[in-house]
Short mmCIF file of C-alpha atoms in Angstrom, two decimals:
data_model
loop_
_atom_site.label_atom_id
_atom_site.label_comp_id
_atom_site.label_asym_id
_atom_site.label_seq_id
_atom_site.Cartn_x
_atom_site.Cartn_y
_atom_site.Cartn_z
CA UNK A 23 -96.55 81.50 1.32
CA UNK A 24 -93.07 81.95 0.20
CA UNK A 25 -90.32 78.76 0.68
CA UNK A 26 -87.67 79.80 3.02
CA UNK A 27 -84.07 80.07 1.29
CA UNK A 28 -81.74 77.59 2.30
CA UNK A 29 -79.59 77.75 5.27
CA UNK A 30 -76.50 80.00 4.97
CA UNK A 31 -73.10 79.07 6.64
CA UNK A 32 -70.74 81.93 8.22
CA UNK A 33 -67.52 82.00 5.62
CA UNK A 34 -63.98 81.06 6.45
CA UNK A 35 -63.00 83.98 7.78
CA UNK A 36 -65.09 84.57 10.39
CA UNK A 37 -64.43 80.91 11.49
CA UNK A 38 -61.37 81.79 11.60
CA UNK A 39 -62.04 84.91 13.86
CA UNK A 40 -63.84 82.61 16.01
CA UNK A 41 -61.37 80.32 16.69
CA UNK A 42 -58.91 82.35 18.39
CA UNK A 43 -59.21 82.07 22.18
CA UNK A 44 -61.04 84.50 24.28
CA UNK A 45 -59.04 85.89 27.10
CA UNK A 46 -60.26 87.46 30.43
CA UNK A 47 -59.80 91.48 30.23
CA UNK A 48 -58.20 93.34 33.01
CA UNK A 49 -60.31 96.61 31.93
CA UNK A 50 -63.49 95.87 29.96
CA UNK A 51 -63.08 99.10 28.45
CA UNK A 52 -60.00 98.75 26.58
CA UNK A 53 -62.35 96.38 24.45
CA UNK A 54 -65.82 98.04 23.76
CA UNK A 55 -68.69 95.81 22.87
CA UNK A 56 -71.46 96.28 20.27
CA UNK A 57 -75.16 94.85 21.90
CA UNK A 58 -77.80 94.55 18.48
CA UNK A 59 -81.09 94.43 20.07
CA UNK A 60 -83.85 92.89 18.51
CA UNK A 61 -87.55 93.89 19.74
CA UNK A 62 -90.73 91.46 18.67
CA UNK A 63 -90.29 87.86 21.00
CA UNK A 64 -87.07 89.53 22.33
CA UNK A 65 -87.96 92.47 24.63
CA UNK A 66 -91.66 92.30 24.09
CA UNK A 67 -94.85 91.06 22.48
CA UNK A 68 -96.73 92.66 19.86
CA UNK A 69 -100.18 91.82 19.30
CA UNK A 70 -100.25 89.71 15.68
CA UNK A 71 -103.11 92.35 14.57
CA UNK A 72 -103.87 95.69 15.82
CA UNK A 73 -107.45 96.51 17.14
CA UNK A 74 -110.15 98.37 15.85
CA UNK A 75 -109.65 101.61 17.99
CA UNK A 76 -105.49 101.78 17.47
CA UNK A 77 -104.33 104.61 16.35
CA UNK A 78 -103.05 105.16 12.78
CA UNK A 79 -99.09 105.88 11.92
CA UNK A 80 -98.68 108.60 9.48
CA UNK A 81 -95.84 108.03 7.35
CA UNK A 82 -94.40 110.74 5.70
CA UNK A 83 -94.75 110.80 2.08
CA UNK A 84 -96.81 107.96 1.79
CA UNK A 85 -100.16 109.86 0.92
CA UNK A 86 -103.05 108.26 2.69
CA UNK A 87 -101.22 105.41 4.20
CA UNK A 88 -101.87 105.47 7.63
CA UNK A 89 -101.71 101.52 9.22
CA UNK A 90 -102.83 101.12 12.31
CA UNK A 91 -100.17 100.20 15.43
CA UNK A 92 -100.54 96.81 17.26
CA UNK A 93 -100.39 96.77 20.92
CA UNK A 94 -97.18 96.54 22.57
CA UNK A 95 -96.61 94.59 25.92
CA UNK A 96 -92.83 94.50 27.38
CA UNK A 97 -91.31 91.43 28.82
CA UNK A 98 -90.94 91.02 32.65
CA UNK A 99 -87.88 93.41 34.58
CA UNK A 100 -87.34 95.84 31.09
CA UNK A 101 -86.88 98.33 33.57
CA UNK A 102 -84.28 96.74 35.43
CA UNK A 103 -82.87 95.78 31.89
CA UNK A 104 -82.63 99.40 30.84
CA UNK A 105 -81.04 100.43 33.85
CA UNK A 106 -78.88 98.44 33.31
CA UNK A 107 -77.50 98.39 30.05
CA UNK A 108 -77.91 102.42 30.43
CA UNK A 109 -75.92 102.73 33.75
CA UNK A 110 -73.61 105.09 33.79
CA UNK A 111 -70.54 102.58 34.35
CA UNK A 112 -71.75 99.68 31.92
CA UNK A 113 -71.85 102.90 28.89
CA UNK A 114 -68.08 103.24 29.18
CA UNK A 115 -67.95 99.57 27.75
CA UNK A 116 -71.17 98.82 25.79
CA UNK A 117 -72.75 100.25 22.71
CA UNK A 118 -76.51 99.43 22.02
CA UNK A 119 -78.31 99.62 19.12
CA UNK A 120 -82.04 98.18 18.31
CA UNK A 121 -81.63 96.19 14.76
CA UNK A 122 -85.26 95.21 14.03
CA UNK A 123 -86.63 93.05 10.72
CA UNK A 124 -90.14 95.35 10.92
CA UNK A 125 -91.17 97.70 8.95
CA UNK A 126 -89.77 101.32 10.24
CA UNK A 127 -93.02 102.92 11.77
CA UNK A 128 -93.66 99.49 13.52
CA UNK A 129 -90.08 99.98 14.89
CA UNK A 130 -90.49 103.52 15.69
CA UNK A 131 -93.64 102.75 17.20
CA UNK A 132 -92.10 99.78 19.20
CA UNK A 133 -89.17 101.77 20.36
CA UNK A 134 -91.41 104.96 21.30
CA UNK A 135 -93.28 102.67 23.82
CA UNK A 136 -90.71 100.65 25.51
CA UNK A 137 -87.80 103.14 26.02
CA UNK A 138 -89.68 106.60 25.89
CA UNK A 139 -86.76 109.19 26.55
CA UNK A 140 -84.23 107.09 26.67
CA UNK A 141 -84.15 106.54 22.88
CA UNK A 142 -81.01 108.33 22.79
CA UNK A 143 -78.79 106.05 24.34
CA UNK A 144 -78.86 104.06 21.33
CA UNK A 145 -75.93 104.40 18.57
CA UNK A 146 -78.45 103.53 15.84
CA UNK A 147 -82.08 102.13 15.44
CA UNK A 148 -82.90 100.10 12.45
CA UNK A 149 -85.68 98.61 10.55
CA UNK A 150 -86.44 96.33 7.95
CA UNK A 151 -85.27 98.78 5.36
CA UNK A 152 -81.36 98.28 6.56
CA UNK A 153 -81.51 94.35 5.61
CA UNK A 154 -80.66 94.57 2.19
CA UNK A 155 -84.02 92.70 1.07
CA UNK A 156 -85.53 92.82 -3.13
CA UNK A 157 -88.69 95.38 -3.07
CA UNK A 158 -90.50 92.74 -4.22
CA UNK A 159 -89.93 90.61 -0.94
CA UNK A 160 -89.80 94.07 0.78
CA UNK A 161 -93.96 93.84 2.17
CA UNK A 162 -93.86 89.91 2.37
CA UNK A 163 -93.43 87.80 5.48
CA UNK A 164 -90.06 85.87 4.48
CA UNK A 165 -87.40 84.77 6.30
CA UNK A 166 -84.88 87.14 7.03
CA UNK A 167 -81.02 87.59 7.83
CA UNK A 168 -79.32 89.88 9.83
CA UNK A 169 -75.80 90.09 8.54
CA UNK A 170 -73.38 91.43 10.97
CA UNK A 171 -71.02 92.90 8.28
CA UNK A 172 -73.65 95.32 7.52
CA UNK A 173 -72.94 97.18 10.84
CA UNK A 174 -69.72 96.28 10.84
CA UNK A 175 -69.18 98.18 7.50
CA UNK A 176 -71.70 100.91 7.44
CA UNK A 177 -71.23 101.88 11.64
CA UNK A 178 -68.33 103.63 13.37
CA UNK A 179 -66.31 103.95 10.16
CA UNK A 180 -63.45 106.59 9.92
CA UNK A 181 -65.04 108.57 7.35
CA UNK A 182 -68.26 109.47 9.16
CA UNK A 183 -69.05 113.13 7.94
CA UNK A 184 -68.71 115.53 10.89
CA UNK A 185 -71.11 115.59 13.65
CA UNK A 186 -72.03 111.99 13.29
CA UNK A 187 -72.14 109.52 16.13
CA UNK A 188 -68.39 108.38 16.50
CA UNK A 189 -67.34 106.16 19.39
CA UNK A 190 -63.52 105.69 20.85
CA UNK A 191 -63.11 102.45 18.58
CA UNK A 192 -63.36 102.88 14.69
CA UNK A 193 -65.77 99.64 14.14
CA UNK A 194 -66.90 96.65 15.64
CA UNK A 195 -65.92 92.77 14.70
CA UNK A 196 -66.87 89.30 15.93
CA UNK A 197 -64.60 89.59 18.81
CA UNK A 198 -66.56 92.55 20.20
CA UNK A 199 -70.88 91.75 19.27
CA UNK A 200 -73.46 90.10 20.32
CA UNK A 201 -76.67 90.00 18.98
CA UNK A 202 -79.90 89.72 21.07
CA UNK A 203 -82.97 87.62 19.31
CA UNK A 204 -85.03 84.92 19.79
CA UNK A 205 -85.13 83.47 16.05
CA UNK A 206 -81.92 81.32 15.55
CA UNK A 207 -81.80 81.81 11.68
CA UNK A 208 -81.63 85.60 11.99
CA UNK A 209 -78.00 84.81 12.95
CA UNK A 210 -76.78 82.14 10.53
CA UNK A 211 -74.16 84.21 8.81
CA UNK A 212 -72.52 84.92 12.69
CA UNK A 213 -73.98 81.55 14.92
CA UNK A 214 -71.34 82.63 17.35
CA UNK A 215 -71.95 86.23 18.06
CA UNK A 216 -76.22 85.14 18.41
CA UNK A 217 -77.17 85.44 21.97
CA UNK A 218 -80.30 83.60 21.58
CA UNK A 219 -82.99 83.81 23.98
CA UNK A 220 -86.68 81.99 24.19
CA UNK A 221 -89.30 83.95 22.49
CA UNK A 222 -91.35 86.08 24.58
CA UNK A 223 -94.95 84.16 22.97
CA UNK A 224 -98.70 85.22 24.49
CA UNK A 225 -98.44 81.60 25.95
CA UNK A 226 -95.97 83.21 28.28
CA UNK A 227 -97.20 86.81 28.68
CA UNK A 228 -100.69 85.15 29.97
CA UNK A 229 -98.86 82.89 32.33
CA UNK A 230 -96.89 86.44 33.68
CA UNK A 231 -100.52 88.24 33.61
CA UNK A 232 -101.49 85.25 35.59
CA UNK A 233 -98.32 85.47 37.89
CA UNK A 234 -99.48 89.74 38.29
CA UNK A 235 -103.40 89.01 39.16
CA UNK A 236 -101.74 86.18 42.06
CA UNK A 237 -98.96 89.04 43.19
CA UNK A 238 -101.83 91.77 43.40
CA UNK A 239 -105.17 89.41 45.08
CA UNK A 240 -102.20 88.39 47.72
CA UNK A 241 -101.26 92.16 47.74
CA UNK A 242 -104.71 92.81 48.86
CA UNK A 243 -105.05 90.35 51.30
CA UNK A 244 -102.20 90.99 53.57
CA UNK A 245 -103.61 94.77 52.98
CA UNK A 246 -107.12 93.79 54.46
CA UNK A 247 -106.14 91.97 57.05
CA UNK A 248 -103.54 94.65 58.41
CA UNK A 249 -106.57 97.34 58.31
CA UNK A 250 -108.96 94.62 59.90
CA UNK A 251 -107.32 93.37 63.27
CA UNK A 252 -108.63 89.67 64.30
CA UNK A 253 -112.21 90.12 65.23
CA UNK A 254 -112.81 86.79 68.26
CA UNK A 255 -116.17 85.05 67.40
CA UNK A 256 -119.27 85.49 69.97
CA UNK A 257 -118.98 82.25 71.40
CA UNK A 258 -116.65 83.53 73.74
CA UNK A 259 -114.82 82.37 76.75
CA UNK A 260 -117.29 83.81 78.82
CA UNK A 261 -119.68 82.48 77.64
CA UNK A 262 -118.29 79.09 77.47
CA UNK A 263 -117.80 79.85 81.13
CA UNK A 264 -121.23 80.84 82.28
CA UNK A 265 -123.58 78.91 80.08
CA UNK A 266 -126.75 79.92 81.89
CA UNK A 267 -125.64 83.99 80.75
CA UNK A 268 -127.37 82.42 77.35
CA UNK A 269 -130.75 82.61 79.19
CA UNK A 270 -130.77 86.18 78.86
CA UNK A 271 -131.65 85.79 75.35
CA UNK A 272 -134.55 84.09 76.14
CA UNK A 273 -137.90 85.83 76.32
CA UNK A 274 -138.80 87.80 79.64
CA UNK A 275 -140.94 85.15 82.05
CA UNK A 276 -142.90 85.90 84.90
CA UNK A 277 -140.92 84.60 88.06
CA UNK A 278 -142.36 81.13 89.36
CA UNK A 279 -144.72 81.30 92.17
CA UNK A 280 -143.92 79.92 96.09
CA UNK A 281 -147.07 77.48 94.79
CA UNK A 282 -146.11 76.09 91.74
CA UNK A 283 -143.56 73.30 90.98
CA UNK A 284 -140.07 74.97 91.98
CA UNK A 285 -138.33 71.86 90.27
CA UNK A 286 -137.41 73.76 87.04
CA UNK A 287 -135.79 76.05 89.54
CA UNK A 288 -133.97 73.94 91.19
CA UNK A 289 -132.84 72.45 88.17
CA UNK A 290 -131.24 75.61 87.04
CA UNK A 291 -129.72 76.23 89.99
CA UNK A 292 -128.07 72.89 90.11
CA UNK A 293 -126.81 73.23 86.50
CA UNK A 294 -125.03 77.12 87.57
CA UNK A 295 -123.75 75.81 90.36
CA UNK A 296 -122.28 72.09 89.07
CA UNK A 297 -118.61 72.18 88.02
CA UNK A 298 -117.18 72.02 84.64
CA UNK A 299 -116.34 68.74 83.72
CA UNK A 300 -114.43 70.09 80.34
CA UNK A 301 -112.84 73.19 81.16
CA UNK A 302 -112.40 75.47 78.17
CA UNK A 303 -108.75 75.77 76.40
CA UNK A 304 -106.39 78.05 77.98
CA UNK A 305 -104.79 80.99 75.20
CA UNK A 306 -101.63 79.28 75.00
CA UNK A 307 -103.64 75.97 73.98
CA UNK A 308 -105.92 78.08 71.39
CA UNK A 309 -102.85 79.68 69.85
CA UNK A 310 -100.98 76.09 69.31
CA UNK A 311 -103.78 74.45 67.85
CA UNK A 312 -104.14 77.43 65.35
CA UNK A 313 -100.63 77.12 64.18
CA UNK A 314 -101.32 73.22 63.79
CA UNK A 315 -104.41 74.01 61.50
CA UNK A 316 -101.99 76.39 59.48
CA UNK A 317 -99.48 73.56 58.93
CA UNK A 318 -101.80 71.51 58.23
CA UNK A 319 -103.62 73.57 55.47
CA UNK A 320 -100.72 74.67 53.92
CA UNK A 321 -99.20 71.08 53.54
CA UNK A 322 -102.78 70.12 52.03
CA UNK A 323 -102.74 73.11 49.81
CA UNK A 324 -99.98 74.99 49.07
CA UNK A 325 -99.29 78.60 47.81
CA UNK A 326 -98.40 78.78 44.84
CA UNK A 327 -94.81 80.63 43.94
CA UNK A 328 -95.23 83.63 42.26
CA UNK A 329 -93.27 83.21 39.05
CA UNK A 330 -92.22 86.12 36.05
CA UNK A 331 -90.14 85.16 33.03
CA UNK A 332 -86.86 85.95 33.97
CA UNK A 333 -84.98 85.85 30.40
CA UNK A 334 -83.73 89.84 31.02
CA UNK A 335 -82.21 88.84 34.26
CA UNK A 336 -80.06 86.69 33.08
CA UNK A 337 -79.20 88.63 30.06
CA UNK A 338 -77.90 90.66 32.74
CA UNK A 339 -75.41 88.21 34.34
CA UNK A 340 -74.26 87.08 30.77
CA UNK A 341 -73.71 90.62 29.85
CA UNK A 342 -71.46 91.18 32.79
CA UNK A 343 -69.72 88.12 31.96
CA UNK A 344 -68.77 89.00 28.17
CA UNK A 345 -67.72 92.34 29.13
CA UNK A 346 -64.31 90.37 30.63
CA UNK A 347 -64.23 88.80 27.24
CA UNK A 348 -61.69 89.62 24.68
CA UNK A 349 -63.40 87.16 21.90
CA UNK A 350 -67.19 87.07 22.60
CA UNK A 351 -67.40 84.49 19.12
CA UNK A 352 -64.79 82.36 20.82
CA UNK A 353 -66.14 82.61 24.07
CA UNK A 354 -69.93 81.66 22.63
CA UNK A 355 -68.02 79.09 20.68
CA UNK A 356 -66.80 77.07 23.60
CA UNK A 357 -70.35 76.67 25.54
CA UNK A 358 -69.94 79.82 27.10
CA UNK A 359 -73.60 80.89 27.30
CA UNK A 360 -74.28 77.77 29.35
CA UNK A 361 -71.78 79.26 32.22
CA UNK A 362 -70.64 76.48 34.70
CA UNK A 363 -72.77 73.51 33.02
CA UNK A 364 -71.60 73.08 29.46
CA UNK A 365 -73.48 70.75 27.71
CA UNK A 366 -72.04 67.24 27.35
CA UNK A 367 -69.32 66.63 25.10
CA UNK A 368 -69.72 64.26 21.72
CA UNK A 369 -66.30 63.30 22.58
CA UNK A 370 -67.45 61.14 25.56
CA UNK A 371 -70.88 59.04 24.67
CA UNK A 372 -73.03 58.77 27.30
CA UNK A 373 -76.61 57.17 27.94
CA UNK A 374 -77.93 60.75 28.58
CA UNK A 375 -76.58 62.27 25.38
CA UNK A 376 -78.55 59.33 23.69
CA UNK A 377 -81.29 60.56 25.24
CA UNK A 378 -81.35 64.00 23.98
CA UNK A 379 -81.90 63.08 20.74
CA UNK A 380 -77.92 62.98 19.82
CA UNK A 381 -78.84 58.82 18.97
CA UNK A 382 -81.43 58.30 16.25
CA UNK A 383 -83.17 55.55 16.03
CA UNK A 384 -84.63 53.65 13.21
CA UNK A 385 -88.53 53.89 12.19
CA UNK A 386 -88.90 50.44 12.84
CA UNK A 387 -87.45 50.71 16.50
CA UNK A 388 -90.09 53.43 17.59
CA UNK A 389 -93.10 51.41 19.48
CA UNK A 390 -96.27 52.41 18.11
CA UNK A 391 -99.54 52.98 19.72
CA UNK A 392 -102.81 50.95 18.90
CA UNK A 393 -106.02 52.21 17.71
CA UNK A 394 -107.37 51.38 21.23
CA UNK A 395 -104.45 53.39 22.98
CA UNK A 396 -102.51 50.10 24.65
CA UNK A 397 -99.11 49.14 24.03
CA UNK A 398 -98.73 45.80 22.56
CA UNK A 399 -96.84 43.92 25.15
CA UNK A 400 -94.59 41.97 22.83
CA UNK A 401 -93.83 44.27 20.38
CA UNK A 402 -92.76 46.67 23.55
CA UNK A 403 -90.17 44.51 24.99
CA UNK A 404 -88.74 43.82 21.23
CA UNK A 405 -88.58 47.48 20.96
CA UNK A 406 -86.43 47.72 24.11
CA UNK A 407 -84.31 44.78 23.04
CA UNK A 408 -83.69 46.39 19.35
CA UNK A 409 -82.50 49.92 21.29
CA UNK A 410 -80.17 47.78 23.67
CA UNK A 411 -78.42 46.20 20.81
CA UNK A 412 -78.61 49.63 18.79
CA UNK A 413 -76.56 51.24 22.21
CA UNK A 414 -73.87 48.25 22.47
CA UNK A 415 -73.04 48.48 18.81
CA UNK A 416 -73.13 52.23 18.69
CA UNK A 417 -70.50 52.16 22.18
CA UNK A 418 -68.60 49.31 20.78
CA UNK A 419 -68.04 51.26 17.47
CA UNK A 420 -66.94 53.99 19.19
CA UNK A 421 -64.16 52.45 21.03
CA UNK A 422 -63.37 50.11 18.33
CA UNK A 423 -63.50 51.64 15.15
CA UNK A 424 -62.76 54.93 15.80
CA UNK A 425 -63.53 58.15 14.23
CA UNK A 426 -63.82 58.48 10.68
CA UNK A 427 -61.50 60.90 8.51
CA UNK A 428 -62.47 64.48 9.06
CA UNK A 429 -64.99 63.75 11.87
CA UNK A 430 -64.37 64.20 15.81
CA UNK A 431 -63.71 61.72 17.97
CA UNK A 432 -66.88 59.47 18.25
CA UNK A 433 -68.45 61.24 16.10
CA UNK A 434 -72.02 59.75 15.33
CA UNK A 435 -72.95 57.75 11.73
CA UNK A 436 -76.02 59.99 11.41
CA UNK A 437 -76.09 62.39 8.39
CA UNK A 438 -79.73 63.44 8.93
CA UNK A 439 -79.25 65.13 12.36
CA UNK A 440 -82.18 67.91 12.76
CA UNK A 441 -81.45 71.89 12.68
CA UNK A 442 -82.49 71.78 16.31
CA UNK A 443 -79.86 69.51 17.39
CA UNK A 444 -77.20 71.60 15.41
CA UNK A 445 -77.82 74.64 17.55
CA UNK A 446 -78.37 72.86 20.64
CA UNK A 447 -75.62 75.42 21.78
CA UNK A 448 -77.41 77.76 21.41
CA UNK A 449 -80.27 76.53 23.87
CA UNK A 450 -78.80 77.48 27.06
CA UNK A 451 -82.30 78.59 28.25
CA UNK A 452 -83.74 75.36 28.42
CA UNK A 453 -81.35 74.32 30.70
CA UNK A 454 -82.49 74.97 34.41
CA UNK A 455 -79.36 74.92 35.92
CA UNK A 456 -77.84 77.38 33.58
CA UNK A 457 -80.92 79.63 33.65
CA UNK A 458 -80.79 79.85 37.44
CA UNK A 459 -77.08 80.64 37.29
CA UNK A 460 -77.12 83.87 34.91
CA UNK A 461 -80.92 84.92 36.69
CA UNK A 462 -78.94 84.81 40.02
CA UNK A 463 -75.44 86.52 39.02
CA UNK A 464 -77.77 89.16 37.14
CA UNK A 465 -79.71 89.73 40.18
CA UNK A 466 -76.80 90.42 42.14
CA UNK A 467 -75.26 92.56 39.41
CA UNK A 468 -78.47 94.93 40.28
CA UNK A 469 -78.28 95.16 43.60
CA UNK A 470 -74.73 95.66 43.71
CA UNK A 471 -75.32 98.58 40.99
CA UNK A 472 -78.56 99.64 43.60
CA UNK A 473 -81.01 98.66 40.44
CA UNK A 474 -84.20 98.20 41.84
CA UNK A 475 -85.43 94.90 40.52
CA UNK A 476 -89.18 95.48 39.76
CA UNK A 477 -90.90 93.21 36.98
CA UNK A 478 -92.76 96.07 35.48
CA UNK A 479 -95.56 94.84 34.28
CA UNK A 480 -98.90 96.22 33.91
CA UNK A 481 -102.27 94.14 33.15
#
């Protein structure tokens, strides 16, 4: 195991970049944009070890070294993902290219399987060998950096030799790319140009393989029961009607004789001839009492909703959205990945930004469990006495004190605030609200392009 380097900070000029205000764009255009796709937790999953029976990579001029390729499984609606991002009408804006921190046959490999023949759409596909790591750290799992200047410098530049790739714009800044991947310190250099999005984990591809075997048993249900009409049962109404027709089942007997006892005869006769006293249901009845049955089975047990991971859908409605932008670091800057439900402000304290971790609390406030799993009583309610007096103070210092120099307004006394709560931000997915926003402009982004929007996968 290898320590991670410290975190990096983006330098003064690109803060500076960032901080100029993004404008809407008449013509999205006049401004092309640069999307850097990553590939492992961001468009798929790739088995952590390859099987057995995979077949070997041959890499050219590596002798004998042939490693074997891992299984690759894309995320739910690629296809609708690549159709997009490939339309026809999104190309006169966007520029893709897959920027990937594994080694090149893995990427190869990788790209071969998800995008087939549409590898060519892509201004440039890179591996681990374009990250500027030692040789020594080269073969090693360490944590990497993708700096943004790299493409920025090396891509679209003037003095391309003939026959290159060129594109209308000479190069590509922070105003103009966002990078796709699910690891938030691949992007520490640029925070603002990371489009970050949840990692696509086996936890999450085996709750989608779950969602496929629901989608296809339910398939096959309405299927059989479309090919096999409603078959009635045999007690019919007829012969609920007639109940002495269910003599005829009965074995063959020898009519009675004018001298024996004709009371069993009579008998029968009697019962054929008596009147119903419950007359059976009429159709109308029947049909009512099976929709009650229905209701009442589905309220006792409900269906299940069929559910995919919808993380490329809504990378769909925030790429339509940052196509209008003239800044997209300015624009990701000022909470605009979290579209009409920015997170709350530090500026204005609030009980639920206490909750969300933006209030630390001392060790000594924290109620602890016992060994027998009960919560002391007493030491509970001091707990919940110490975090009232903690909130007073910490609202009565804001509106008192003030600010210190340098910090923002109400800014909290806490210098040990977590990496997770610095790129809180960056978490839009975790927000439902915000999720269901970009899934629901990107599905109507689709259908007004006349994208089918199919999920894709296969078990």
């Amino acid at each position: 195991t290898i320590t991670p380097p410290p975190p990096q900070g983006p330098s003064l000029e690109y803060i500076t970049a960032s901080d100029d205000p993004s404008h809407l764009l008449t013509d999205p255009a006049s401004s092309r944009k640069l999307l850097v796709l990553d590939l492992n937790g961001t468009l798929l999953h790739r088995s952590p070890h390859p099987s057995k029976n995979a077949p070997r990579y041959p890499i050219p001029g590596r002798g004998d070294f042939q490693p074997r390729l891992r299984s690759v499984h894309p995320r739910p609606y690629l296809p609708s993902f690549k159709s997009y991002i490939f339309h026809p009408s999104n190309k006169e804006w966007l520029d893709i290219m897959v920027w990937s921190s594994a080694q090149p046959h893995s990427v190869h490999d990788m790209v071969d399987q998800c995008f087939h023949d549409e590898k060519h759409h892509f201004v440039a596909i890179w591996a681990r060998d374009t990250l500027g790591l030692p040789q020594h750290l080269y073969s090693r799992k360490v944590q990497t950096l993708k700096d943004l200047n790299i493409p920025w410098s090396k891509l679209f530049t003037p003095s391309d030799p003939p026959g290159a790739v060129s594109l209308p714009t000479s190069c590509h800044t922070a105003m103009s790319t966002l990078l796709m991947d699910d690891s938030p310190r691949k992007a520490e250099l640029q925070p603002y140009n990371h489009l970050c999005v949840k990692e696509y984990s086996n936890i999450i591809r085996n709750r989608d393989l779950a969602s496929l075997l629901e989608e296809k048993a339910r398939t096959f249900q309405q299927l059989s029961q479309s090919m096999n009409p409603f078959v009635p049962s045999r007690t019919t109404h007829h012969s609920r009607s007639h109940p002495h027709l269910l003599l005829t089942e009965a074995p063959t007997q020898s009519a009675p004789s004018t001298q024996g006892n004709l009371l069993p005869l009579v008998e029968i006769i009697t019962e054929e001839t008596k009147p119903l006293s419950n007359p059976p249901p009429s159709k109308k009845r029947k049909r009512r009492g099976k929709r009650e049955a229905e209701r009442k089975a589905s309220r006792a047990n409900p269906v299940p909703v069929i559910e995919y991971d919808e993380t490329l859908l809504a990378i769909v409605g925030i790429l339509d959205e940052v196509k209008h932008q003239s800044n997209i670091a300015s624009w990701v800057k000022a909470n605009g990945l979290w579209g009409p439900y920015p997170p709350q402000s530090l500026a204005i304290p609030s009980i639920d930004a206490l909750t969300r971790g933006r209030f630390h609390a001392s060790r000594e406030d924290i109620v602890t469990l016992s060994d027998s799993g009960s919560v002391d009583s007493e030491r509970r309610g001091e707990g919940k006495k110490k975090r009232r007096d903690a909130i007073a103070a910490f609202f009565e210092a804001s509106v008192t004190e003030g600010p210190e120099d340098g910090a923002p307004p109400y800014a909290l006394k806490n210098e040990k605030q977590d990496q997770t709560n610095s790129l809180e931000a960056q978490l839009w997915f975790d927000d439902p609200p915000t999720m269901r926003h970009w899934v629901d402009r990107g599905r109507n982004i689709l259908e007004a392009l006349g994208i089918p929007i199919e999920h894709g996968l296969k078990q």
